[in-house]
Coordinates of C-alpha atoms in Angstrom, one line a residue:
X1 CA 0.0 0.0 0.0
X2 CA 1.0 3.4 -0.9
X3 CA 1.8 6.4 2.0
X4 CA -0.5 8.9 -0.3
X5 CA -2.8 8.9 -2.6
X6 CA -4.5 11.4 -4.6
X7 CA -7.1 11.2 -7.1
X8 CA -8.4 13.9 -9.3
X9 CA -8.0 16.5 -6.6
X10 CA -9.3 19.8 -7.9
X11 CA -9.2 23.4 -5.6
X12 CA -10.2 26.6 -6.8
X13 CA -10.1 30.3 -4.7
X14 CA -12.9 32.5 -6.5
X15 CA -12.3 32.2 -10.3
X16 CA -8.4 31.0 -9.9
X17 CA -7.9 27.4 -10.3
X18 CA -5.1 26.2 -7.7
X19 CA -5.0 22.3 -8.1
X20 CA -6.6 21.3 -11.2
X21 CA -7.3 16.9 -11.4
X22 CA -4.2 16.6 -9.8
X23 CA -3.0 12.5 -9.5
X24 CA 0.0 11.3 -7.9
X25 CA 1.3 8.5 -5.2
X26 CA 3.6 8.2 -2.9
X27 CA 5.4 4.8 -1.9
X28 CA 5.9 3.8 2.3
X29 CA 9.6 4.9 2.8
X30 CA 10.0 7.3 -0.1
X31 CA 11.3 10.9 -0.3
X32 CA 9.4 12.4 -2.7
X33 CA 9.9 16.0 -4.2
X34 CA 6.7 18.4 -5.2
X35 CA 8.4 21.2 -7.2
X36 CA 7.3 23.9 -9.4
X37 CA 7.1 27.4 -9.7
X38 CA 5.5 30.3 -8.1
X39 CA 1.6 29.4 -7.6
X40 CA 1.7 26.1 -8.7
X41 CA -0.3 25.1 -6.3
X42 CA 2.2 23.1 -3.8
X43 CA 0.7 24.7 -0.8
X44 CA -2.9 23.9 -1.5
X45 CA -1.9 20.6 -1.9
X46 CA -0.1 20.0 1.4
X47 CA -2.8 21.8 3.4
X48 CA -5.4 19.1 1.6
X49 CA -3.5 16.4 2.5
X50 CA -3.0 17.8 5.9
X51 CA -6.0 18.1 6.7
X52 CA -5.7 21.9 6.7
X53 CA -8.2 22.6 3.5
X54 CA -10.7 21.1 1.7
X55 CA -10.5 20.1 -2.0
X56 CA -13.0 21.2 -4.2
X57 CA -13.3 17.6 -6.0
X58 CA -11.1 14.4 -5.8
X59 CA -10.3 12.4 -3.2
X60 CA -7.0 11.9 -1.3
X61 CA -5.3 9.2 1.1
X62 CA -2.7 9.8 3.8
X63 CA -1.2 6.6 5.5
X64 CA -4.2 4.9 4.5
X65 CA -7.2 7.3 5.8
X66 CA -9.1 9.6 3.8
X67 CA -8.0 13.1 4.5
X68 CA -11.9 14.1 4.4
X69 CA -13.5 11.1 7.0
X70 CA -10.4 10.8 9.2
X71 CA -8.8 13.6 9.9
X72 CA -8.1 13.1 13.0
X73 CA -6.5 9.6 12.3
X74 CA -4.3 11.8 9.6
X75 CA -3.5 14.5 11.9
X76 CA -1.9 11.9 14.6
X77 CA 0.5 10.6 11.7
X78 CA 1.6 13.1 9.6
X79 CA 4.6 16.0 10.7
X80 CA 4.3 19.4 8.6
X81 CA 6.8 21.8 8.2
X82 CA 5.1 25.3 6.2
X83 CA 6.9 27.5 4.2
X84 CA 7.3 30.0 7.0
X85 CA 8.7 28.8 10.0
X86 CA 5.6 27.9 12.2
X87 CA 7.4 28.1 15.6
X88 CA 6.9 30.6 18.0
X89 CA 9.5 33.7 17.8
X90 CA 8.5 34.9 21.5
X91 CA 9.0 31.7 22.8
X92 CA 12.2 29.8 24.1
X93 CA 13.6 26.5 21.8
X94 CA 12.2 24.0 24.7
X95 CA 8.6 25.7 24.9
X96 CA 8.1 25.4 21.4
X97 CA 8.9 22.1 21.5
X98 CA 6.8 21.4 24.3
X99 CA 4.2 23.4 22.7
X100 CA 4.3 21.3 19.7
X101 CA 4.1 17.8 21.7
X102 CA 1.0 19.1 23.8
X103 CA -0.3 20.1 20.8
X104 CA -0.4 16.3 19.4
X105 CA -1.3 14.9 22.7
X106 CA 2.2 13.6 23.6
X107 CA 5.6 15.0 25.5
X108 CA 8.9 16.0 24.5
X109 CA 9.9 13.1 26.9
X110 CA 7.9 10.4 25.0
X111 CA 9.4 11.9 21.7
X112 CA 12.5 12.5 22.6
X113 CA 14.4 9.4 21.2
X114 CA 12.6 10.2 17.8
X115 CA 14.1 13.6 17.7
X116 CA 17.0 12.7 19.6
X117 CA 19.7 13.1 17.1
X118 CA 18.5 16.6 15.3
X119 CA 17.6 18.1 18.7
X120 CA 20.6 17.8 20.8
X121 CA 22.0 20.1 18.4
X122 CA 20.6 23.1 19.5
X123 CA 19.6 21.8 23.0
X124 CA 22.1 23.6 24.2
X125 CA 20.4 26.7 23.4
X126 CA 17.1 25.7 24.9
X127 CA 16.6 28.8 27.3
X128 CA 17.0 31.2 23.6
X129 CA 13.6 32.3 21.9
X130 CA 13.4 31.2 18.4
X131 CA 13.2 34.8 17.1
X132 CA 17.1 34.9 18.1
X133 CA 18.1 31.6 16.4
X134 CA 19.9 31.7 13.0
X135 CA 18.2 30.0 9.8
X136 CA 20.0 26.6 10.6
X137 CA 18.6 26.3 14.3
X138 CA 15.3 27.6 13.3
X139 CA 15.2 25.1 10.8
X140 CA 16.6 22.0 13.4
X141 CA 13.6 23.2 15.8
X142 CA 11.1 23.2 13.4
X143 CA 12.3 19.7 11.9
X144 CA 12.2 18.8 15.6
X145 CA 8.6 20.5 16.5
X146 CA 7.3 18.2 13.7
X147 CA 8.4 15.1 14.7
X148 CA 8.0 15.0 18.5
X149 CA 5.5 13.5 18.2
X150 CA 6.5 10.5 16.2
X151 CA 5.0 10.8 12.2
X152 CA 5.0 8.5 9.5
X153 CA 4.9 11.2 7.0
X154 CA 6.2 14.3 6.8
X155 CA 5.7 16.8 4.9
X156 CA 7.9 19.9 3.8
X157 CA 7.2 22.9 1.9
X158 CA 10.2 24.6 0.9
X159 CA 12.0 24.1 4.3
X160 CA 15.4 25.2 3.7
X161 CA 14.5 29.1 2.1
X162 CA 16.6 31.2 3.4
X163 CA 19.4 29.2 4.9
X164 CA 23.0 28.8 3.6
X165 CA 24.4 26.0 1.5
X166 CA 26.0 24.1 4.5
X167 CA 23.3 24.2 6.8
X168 CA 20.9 23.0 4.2
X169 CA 23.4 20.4 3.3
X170 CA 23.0 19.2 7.1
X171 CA 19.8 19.5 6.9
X172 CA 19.0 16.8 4.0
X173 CA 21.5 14.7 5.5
X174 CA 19.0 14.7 8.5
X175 CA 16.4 13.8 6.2
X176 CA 18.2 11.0 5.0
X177 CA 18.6 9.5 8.5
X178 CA 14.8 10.1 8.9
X179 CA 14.1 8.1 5.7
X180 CA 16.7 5.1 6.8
X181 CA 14.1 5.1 9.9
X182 CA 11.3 4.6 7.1
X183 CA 9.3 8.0 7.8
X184 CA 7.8 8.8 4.4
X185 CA 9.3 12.6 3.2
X186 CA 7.2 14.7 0.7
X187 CA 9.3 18.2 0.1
X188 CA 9.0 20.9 -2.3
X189 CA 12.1 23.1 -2.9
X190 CA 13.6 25.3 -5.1
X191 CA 17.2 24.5 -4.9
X192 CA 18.0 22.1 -7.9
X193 CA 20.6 20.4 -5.6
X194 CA 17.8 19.5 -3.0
X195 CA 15.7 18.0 -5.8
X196 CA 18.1 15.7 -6.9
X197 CA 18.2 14.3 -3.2
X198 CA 14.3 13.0 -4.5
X199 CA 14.0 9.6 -5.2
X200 CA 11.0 10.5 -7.8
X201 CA 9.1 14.1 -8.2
X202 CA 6.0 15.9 -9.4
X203 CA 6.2 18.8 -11.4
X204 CA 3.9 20.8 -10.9
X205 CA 2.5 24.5 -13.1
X206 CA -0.5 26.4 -12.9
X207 CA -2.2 23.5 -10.9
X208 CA -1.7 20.7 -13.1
X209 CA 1.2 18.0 -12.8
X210 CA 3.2 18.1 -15.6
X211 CA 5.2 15.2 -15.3
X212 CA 6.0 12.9 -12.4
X213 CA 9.6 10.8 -13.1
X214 CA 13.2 10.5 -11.6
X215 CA 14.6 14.1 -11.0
X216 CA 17.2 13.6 -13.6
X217 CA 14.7 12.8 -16.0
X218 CA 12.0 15.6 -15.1
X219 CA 14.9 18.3 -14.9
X220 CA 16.0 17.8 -18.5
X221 CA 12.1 17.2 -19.9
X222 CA 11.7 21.1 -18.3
X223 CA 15.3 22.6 -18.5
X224 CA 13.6 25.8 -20.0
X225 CA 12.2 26.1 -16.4
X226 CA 14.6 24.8 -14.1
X227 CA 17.8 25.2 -16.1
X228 CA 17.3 28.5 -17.9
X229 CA 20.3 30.3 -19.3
X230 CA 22.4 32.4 -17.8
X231 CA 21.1 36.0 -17.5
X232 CA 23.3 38.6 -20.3
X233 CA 24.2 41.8 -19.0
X234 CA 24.7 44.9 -21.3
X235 CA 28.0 45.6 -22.5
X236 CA 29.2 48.6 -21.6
X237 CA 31.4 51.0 -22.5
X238 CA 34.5 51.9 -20.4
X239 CA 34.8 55.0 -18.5
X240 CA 37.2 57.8 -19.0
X241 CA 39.8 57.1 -16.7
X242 CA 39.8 53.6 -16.1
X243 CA 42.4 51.3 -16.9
X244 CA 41.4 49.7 -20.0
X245 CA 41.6 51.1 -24.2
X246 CA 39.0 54.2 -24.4
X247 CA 35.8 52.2 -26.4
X248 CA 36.9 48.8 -25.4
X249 CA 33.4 47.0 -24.3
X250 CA 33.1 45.0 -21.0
X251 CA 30.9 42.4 -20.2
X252 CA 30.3 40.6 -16.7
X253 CA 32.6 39.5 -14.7
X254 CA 34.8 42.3 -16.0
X255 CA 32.6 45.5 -15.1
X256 CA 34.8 46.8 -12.7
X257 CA 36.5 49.9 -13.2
X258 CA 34.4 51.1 -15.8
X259 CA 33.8 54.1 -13.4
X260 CA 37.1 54.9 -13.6
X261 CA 37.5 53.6 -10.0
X262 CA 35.2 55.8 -8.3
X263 CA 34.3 54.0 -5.2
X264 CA 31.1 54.4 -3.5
X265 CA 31.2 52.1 -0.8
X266 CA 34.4 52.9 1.5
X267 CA 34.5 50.7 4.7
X268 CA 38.2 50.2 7.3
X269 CA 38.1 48.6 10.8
X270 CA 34.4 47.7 11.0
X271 CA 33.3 46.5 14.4
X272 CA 29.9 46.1 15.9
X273 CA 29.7 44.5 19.4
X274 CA 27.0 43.3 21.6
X275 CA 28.8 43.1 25.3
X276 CA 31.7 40.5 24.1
X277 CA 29.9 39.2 21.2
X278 CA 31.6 40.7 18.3
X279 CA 28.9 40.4 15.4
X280 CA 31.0 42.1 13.3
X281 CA 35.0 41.6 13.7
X282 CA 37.3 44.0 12.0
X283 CA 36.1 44.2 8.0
X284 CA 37.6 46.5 5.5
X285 CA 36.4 46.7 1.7
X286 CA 35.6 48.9 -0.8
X287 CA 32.9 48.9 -3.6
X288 CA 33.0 50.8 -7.1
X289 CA 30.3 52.8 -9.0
X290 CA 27.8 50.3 -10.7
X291 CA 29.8 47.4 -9.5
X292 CA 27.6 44.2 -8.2
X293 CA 29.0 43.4 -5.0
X294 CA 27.9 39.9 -3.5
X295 CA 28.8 39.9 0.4
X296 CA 27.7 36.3 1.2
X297 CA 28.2 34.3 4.3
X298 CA 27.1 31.4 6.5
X299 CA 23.6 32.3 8.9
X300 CA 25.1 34.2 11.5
X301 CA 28.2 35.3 10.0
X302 CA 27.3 39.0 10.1
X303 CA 26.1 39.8 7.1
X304 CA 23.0 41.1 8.0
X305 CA 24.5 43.6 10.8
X306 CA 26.9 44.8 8.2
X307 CA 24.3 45.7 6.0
X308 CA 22.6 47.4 9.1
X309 CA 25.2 49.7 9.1
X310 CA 25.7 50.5 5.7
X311 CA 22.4 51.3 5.6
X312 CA 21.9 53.7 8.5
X313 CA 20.1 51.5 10.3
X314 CA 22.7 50.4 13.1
X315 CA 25.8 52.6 14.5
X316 CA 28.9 50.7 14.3
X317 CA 31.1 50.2 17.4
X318 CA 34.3 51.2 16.0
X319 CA 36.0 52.1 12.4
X320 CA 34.7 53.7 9.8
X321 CA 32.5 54.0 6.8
X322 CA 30.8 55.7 3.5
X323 CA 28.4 55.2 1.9
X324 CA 27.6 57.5 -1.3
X325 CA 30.1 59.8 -0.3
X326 CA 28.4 59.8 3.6
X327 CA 29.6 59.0 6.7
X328 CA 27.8 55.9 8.3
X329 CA 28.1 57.2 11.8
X330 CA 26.8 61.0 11.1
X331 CA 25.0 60.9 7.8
X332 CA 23.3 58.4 7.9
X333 CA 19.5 60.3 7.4
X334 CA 21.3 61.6 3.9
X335 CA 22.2 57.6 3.1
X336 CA 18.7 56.8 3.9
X337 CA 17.9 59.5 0.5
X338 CA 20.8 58.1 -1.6
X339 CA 20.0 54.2 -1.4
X340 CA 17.3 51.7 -2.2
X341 CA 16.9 48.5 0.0
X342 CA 15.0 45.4 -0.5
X343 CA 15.2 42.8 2.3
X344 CA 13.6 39.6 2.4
X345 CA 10.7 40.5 3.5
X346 CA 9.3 42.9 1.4
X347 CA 8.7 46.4 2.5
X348 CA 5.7 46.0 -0.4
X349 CA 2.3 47.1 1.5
X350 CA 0.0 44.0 0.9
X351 CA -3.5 45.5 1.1
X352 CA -2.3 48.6 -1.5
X353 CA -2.2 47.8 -5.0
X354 CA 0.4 47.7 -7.6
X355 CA 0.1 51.2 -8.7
X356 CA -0.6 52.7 -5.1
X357 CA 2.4 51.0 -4.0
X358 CA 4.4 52.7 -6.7
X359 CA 3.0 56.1 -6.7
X360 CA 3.4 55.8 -2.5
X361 CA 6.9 55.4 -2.9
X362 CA 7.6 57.4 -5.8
X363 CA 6.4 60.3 -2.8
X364 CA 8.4 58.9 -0.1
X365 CA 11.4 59.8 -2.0
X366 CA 10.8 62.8 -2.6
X367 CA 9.7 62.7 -6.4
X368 CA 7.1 65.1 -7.9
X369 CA 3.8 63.9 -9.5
X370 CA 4.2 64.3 -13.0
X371 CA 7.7 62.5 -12.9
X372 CA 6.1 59.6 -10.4
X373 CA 3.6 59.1 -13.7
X374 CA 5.8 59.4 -16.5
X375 CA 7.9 56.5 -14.5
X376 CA 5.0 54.3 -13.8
X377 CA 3.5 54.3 -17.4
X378 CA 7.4 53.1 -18.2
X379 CA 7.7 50.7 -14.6
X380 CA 4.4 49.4 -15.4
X381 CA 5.6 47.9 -19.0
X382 CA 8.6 47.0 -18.5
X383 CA 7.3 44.8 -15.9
X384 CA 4.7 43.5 -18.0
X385 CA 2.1 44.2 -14.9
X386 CA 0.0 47.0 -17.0
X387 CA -3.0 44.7 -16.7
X388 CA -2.3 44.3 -13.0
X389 CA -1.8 47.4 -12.5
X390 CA -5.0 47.9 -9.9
X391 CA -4.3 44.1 -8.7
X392 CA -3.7 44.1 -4.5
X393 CA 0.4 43.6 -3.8
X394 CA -0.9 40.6 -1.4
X395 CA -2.6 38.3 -4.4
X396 CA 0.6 38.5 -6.2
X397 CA 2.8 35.2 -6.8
X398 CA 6.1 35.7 -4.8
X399 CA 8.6 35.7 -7.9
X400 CA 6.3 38.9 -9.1
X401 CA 6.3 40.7 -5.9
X402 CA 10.1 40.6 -5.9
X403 CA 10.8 41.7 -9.4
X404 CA 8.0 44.9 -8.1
X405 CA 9.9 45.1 -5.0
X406 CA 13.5 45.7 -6.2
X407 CA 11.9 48.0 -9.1
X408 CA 10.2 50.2 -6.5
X409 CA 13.7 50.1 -4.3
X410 CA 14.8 52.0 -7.2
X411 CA 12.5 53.9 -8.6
X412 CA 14.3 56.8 -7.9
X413 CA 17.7 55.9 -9.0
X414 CA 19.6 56.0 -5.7
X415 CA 23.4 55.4 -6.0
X416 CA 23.1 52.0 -4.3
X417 CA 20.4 49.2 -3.6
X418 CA 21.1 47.2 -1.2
X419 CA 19.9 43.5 -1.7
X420 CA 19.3 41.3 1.6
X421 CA 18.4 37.6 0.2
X422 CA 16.2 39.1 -2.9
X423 CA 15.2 35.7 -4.8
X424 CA 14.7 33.4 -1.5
X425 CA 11.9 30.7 -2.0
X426 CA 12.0 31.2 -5.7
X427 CA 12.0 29.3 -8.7
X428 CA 14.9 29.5 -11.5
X429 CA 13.1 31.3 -14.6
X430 CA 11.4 34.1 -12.0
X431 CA 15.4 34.5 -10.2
X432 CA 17.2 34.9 -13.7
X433 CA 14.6 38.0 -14.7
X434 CA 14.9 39.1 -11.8
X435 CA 19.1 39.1 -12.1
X436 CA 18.5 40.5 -16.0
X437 CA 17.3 43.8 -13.8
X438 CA 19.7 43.5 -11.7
X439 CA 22.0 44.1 -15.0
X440 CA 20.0 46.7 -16.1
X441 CA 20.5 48.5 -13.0
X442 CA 24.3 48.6 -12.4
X443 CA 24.2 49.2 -16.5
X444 CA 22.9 52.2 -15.8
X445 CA 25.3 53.0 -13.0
X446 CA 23.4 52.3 -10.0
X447 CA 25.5 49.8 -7.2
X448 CA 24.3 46.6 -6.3
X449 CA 25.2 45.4 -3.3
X450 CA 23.7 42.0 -3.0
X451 CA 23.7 38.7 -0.4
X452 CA 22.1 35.2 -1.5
X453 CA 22.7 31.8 -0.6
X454 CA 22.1 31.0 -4.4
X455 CA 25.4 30.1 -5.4
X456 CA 24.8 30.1 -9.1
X457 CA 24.2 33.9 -8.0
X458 CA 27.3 34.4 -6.4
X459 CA 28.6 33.8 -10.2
X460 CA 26.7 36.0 -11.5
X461 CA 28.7 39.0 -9.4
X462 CA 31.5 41.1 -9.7
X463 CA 33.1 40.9 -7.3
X464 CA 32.4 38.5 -3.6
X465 CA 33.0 38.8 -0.3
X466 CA 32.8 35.9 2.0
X467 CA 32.1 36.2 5.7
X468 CA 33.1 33.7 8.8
X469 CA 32.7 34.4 12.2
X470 CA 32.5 38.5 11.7
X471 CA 35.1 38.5 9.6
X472 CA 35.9 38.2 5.7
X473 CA 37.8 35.1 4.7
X474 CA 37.8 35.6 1.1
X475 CA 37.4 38.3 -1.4
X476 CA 37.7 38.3 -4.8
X477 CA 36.1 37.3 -8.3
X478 CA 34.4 34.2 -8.7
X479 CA 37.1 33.1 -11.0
X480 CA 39.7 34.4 -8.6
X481 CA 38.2 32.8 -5.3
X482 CA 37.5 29.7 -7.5
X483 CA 41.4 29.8 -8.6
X484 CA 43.0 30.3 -5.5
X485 CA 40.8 28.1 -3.4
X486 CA 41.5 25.4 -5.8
X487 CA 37.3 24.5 -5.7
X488 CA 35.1 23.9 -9.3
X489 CA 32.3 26.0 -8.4
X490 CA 31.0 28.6 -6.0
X491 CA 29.3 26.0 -4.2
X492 CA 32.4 24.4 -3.4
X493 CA 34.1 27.7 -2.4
X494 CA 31.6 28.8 -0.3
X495 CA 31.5 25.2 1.7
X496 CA 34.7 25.2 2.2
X497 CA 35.0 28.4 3.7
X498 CA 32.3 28.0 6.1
X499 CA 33.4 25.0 7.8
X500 CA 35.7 26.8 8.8
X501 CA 33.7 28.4 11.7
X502 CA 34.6 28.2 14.8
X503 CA 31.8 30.0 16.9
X504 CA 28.4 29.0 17.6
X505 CA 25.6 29.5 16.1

C-alpha cells in the first residue's frame, strides 16, 4: 500500500484554479519531491493532505485514511513543516517544542528518542527564543517540533528558504537519517541540488502536474524552467579614466573599473559589538560605481549587521564607513535618501495595490507627480504588470512581488540598492529575470550590493566577499576565489570556507 494517494483532486479560490485533477502517489519509505514554480499550487496541496483545507473535487489518502472522514486519524501521523517557520519567535527553543508535543497529545519526553539526534544540536540553546536563532537552528527546531510527536509522513514545503548552502546540506543529510528510519518525506524546494536528493518528483505549473519521473529525467524534460540560461548583462562602454583602451566594451565578470575607479562604498576597521559578542570583527572593503558586489556568508556570519550599518540602520562600534560619499556614523538620514533597499521581506504594502504601491513610494522619496507618472507608465511595461496594475500587492505570486519590489527600491535611481536575500523561495526562470534587472541596474550605473545563498548567484557578481565568524575570509572574483581556493564551483568555495567556523551559532 502506498503512504498517499491522490485522485483527481481539484481546488479553486474565487475564479483562480489552484490544483486542477491533480494524480499522484507516494510509496511507504520514499522521499518524494513536489516542485514547481511560483503558484503552482504546492501549498494547496499540502494543506489538503494535511488536513488543513478542503478540496474542491477528488479524493485523497494519507497513510491509509481519507483526508476528508479521518482527519483526526491523519493528523496523529503526519509531521508538517510550512513554508514559514511555524514556531513561536517569542518563545524559548524547549517551549516550542513542548508546545508542539502538547499540541499532538504527547511529551517532548515520550518523543524524545525520535528527535534525539536533530535536537541535541541546538539543545544547548534551549533557554534562547526562536526569534534569536539563525536559519540553521530555526530550521533544526522546526524539523524537531514536527516530529516529537512520532510521524509516519512528513511533509515539507520549501524548508530550507533562506538558509546557507552548508546548513541546508545538514539539513538533507538529516532527512536521510529520517528516511533510513522509514518516515515517508514529501518536500517541495527550489534548490535544484535538493531536488536531486528526490527519489521521484512531481512537477507541478499552474495546478496541473506536468510530469512525475526521476529528477534527472524531469529536470532535462523542463530545462527551459529549471535550467534556464544564464542572464546577459549589457556591454558597456569603459569609463574615461579607467584602466582599459577608451571604447573597449566590457561584459560581466569584467565590469569593474568602468567608473574609472570611483568608489562608493568605502569601509576600514568595522566593528559592531554586543557586550563581548563581536557580530561584526574588523572588516575593510571597498565597492566601485555600478559594481555588483555579493557579500555572502554562513547564517550568522554577520552579514545582515553589516548591512545594518551600511544602511543607517545600526551605528557601528568602531571604524569607519561611507556610503555615497556619507559617513555611516553621522550621515546616515542623507544615506537613507541616496539608497534603495529590498530585504527579504518585502517592504511592499500587501493590502495597496500595484500602482498605489508605486505612486506611494515614488512620494516617499521625494519625487514630484508628473515625474512619479511618467515613470510608472514606463515601470508598469517594463514589468509587464500594466494589466495588473489595480491588482492588491498581497494576491501576487512571490517571484512577481520581488521583481516589483527591487523596481520600486529604485524607482528613484539611488546610488546604491542594497539586496538582503532578494530571490529566496524562488523558482529558477522568476530568479534569472529578476538578475536581467539586476544588469539593467548597475548598467545604468546604480551599485548593487547583494547577499544570497544561491550560489549560481554568487557567479553571476563582480566581485564577492565571504564572511566567517565577523570577519571576511575571502574576497575576490568568482574566478579568482574559485582559482585560489582550488574549488570547481562557488558551491564548493563557499562550503569550504564556512566549515571553517569556529563560533556557535
Amino acid at each position: 500500500m502506498n503512504a498517499i494517494e491522490v485522485n483527481n483532486v481539484s481546488k479553486s479560490y474565487g475564479r483562480v484554479k489552484a490544483l486542477q485533477d491533480v494524480s499522484f502517489s507516494v510509496e511507504k519509505g520514499e522521499v518524494f519531491g513536489l516542485i514547481g514554480p511560483d503558484g503552482a499550487g504546492k501549498t494547496s496541496m499540502y494543506r489538503i493532505l494535511c488536513t488543513l483545507l478542503l478540496a474542491d473535487e477528488g479524493a485523497a489518502m494519507v497513510d491509509g485514511f481519507d483526508v476528508v472522514r479521518q482527519m483526526k486519524d491523519i493528523r496523529r501521523r503526519v509531521g508538517y513543516m510550512p513554508g514559514r517557520f511555524s514556531l513561536y519567535q517569542d518563545l524559548t527553543v524547549r517551549e516550542n517544542l513542548e508546545f508542539f508535543a502538547t499540541l499532538f497529545g504527547t511529551t517532548v519526553d515520550e518523543g524524545y528518542d525520535s528527535i534525539k539526534a536533530i535536537y541535541q544540536q541546538i539543545e544547548r540553546f534551549a533557554d534562547r527564543k526562536a526569534g534569536a536563532l539563525s536559519g540553521g537552528m530555526k530550521q533544526k527546531l522546526a524539523l524537531s517540533c514536527a516530529l516529537v510527536h512520532q510521524p509516519s509522513v512528513l511533509f515539507l514545503d520549501e524548508p530550507t528558504t533562506g538558509v546557507d548552502p552548508v546548513s541546508r546540506k545538514e539539513f538533507w543529510e538529516m532527512l536521510s537519517m529520517l528516511k533510513e528510519r522509514g518516515i515517508t518525506i514529501v518536500a517541495s524546494t527550489p534548490y535544484l541540488d535538493e531536488v536531486r536528493c528526490c527519489e521521484r518528483v512531481a512537477f507541478l505549473s499552474e495546478g496541473k502536474v506536468m510530469g512525475i519521473d526521476k529528477p534527472e529525467i524531469i529536470l532535462e524534460q523542463f530545462k527551459d524552467i529549471f535550467n534556464p540560461p544564464r542572464p546577459t548583462p549589457k556591454p558597456l562602454p569603459v569609463m574615461e579614466g579607467s584602466e582599459y583602451h577608451q571604447g573597449q566594451q566590457l561584459s560581466a565578470p569584467s565590469l569593474i573599473g568602468r567608473a574609472g575607479g570611483e568608489s562608493v562604498i568605502e569601509v576600514e576597521h568595522l566593528v559592531k559589538a554586543f557586550g563581548d559578542f563581536h557580530a561584526v570583527d574588523d572588516i575593510s572593503f571597498t565597492v566601485k560605481r555600478g559594481e555588483i558586489f555579493g557579500f555572502l556568508g554562513a547564517n550568522g556570519a554577520g552579514k545582515t549587521t553589516a548591512m545594518h550599518m551600511l544602511t543607517g540602520l545600526n551605528q557601528p562600534t568602531s571604524g569607519t564607513g561611507t556610503v555615497a560619499g556619507f559617513d555611516i556614523r553621522t550621515e546616515h538620514e542623507q544615506i537613507k535618501k541616496h539608497i534603495g533597499y529590498m530585504s527579504q521581506r518585502f517592504s511592499l504594502y500587501e493590502d495597496l495595490t500595484v500602482a498605489e504601491n508605486i505612486r506611494l513610494f515614488g512620494g516617499i522619496y521625494g519625487m514630484g507627480n508628473e515625474e512619479i507618472k511618467v515613470k510608472t507608465k514606463k515601470l508598469l511595461r517594463q514589468l509587464k504588470f500594466e494589466a495588473h496594475k489595480n491588482d492588491l500587492v498581497g494576491s501576487l505570486p512571490l517571484g512577481w512581488k520581488q521583481k516589483l519590489a527591487f523596481s520600486v527600491s529604485i524607482f528613484h535611481e539611488p546610488s546604491i540598492v542594497f539586496l538582503d536575500e532578494p530571490t529566496g523561495g524562488v523558482d529558477p526562470a522568476t530568479r534569472r529575470q529578476f538578475w536581467e534587472l539586476i544588469y539593467d541596474a548597475a548598467h545604468r550605473g546604480i551599485t548593487v550590493f547583494v547577499t544570497t545563498h544561491y550560489m549560481d548567484e554568487a557567479e553571476y557578481c563582480d566581485r564577492i566577499s565571504i564572511m566567517v565568524d565577523g570577519k571576511i575570509s575571502a574576497m575576490g572574483t568568482p574566478e579568482e576565489l574559485k582559482r585560489n581556493l582550488h574549488q570547481p564551483d562557488m558551491d564548493h568555495v563557499f562550503t569550504y570556507l564556512a566549515r571553517e567556523a569556529k563560533r556557535g551559532d
